[in-house]
XYZ file of C-alpha atoms in Angstrom:
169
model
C 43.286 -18.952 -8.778
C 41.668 -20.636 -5.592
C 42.822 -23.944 -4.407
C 39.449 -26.499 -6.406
C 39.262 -30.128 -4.987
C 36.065 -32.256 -5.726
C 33.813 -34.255 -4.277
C 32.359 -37.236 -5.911
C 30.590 -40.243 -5.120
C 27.525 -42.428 -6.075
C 23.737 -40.815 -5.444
C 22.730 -40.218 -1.890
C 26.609 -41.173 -0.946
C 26.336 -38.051 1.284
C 28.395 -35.640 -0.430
C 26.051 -32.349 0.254
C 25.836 -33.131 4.077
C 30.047 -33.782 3.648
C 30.626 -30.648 1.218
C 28.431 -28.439 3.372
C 29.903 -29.703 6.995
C 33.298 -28.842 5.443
C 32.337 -25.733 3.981
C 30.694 -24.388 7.683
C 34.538 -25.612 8.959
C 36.565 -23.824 6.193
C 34.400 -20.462 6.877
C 35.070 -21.053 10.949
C 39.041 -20.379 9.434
C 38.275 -17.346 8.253
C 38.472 -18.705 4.633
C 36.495 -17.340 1.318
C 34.940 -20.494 0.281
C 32.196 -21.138 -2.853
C 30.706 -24.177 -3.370
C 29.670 -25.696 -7.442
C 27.426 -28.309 -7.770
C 27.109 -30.344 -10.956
C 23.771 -31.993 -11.964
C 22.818 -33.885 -15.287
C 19.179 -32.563 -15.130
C 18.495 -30.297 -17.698
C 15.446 -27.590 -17.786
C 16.029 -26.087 -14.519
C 14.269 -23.092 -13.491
C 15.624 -20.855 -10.473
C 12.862 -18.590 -10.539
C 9.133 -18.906 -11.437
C 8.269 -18.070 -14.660
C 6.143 -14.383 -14.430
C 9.414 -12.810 -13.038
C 11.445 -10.295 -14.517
C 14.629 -12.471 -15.006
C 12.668 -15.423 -16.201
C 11.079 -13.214 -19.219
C 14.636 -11.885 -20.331
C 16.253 -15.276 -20.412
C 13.367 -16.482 -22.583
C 13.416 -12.980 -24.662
C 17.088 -14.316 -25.925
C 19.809 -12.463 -23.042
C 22.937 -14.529 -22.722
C 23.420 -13.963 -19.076
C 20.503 -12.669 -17.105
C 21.767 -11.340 -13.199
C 19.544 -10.000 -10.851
C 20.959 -7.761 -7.944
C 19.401 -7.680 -4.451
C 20.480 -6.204 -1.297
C 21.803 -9.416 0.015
C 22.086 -11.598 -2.967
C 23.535 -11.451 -6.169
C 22.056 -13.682 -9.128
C 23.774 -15.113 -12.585
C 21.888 -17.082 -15.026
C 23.779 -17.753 -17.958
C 25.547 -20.987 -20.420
C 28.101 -22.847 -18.569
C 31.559 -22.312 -20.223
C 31.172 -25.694 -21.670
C 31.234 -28.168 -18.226
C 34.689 -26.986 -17.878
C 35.440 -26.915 -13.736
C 38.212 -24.918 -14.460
C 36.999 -22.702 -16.854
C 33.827 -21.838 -14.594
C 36.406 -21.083 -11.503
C 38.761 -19.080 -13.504
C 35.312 -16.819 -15.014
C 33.155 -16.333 -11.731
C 35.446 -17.670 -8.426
C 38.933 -16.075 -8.911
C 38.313 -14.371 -5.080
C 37.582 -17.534 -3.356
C 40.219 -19.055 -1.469
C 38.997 -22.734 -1.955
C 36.628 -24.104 -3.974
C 34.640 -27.263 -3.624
C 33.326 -28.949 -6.315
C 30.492 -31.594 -5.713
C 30.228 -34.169 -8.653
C 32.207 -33.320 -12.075
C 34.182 -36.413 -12.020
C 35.646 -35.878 -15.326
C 37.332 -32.840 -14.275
C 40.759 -32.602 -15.049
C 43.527 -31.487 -13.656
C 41.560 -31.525 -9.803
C 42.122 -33.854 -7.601
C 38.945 -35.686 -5.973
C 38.066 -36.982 -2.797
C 35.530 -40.287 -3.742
C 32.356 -40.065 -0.768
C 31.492 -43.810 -0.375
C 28.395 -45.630 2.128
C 27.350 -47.985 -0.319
C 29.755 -51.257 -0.685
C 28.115 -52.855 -3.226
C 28.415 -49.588 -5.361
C 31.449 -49.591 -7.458
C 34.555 -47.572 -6.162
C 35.206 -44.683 -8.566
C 38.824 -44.046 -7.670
C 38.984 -47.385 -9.378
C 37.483 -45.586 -12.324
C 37.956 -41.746 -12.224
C 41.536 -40.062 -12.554
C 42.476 -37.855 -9.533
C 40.845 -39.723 -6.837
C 43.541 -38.931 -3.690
C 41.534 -39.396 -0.883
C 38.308 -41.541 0.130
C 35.480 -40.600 2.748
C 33.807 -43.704 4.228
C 33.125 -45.868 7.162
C 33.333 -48.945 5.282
C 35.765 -51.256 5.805
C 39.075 -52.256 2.872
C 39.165 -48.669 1.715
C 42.884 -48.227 0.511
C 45.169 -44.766 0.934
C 44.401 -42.133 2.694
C 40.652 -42.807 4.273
C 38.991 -40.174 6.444
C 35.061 -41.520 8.451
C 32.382 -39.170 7.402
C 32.686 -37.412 10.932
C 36.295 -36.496 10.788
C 35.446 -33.406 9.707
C 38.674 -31.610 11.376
C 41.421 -33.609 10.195
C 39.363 -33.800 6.635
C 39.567 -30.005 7.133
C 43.112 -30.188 8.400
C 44.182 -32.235 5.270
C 42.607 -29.841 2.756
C 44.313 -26.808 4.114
C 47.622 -28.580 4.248
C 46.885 -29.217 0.491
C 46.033 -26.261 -0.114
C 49.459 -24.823 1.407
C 51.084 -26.918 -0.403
C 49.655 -26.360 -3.972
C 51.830 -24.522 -6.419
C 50.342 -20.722 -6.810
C 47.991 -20.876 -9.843
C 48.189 -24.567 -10.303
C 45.098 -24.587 -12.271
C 45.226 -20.886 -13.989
């Protein structure tokens, strides 16, 4: 099971432009690394509505995938909204995985994204929260600025090292 740590935050905290700067870092290591992004938007359509896919989703299929020389395609029901659950089922290869939102997840720890200071601090109300990503001032533990991307990088493979194998499997 791959090493899962999440990042959450209020909207347009900059947790893409973090998850994705860290991601570009992690794959610079030489690391396997997938990324899951949770939404509350429902409806969402990956492909217009004439296509192939599109028209066997609709017809009733459980799981619709659609294979391409350089991409590979999975439409299908969430194991519940079970982090987990949906890294166990479809990431087992990855060496890390980064989670952006899903701050209910259990058993994951969290790193809160903060720019806004008169937004309320989740590690004040979401379990987990062991590390904080801001350039505001008062932030308590360990704090990292939103451009120190190495030692943010530095800390999360040191984590990673020092996780128990299969932690969360």
């Amino acid at each position: 099971m791959p090493f899962v740590l999440c990042f959450i935050g209020w909207h347009n905290s900059g947790k893409t432009t973090l998850v994705s700067r860290v991601v570009g870092r992690l794959k610079a290591r030489g690391l396997r690394v997938a990324v899951i992004k949770s939404t509350k938007e429902r409806g969402l359509v990956a492909e217009p509505p004439q296509t192939d896919t599109a028209i066997h989703h609709r017809a009733g299929a459980d799981a619709v995938a659609l294979v391409a020389p350089d991409q590979f395609l999975l439409r299908t029901a969430p194991p519940a909204k079970d982090l987990l659950a949906i890294v166990h089922r479809y990431f087992s290869a990855m060496d890390i995985v980064l989670a952006e939102g899903f701050k209910q997840a259990e058993g994951v720890d969290k790193i809160e994204v903060r720019r806004d200071a008169a937004a309320p601090r989740l590690s004040e109300q979401v379990a987990g929260v062991v590390a904080t990503v801001t350039d505001l001032p008062g932030a308590d533990g360990l704090v990292f600025g939103p451009d120190d991307i190495t030692a943010l990088v530095d800390w999360i493979e040191a984590r990673r090292a020092s996780e128990p194998e299969n932690r969360h499997g």
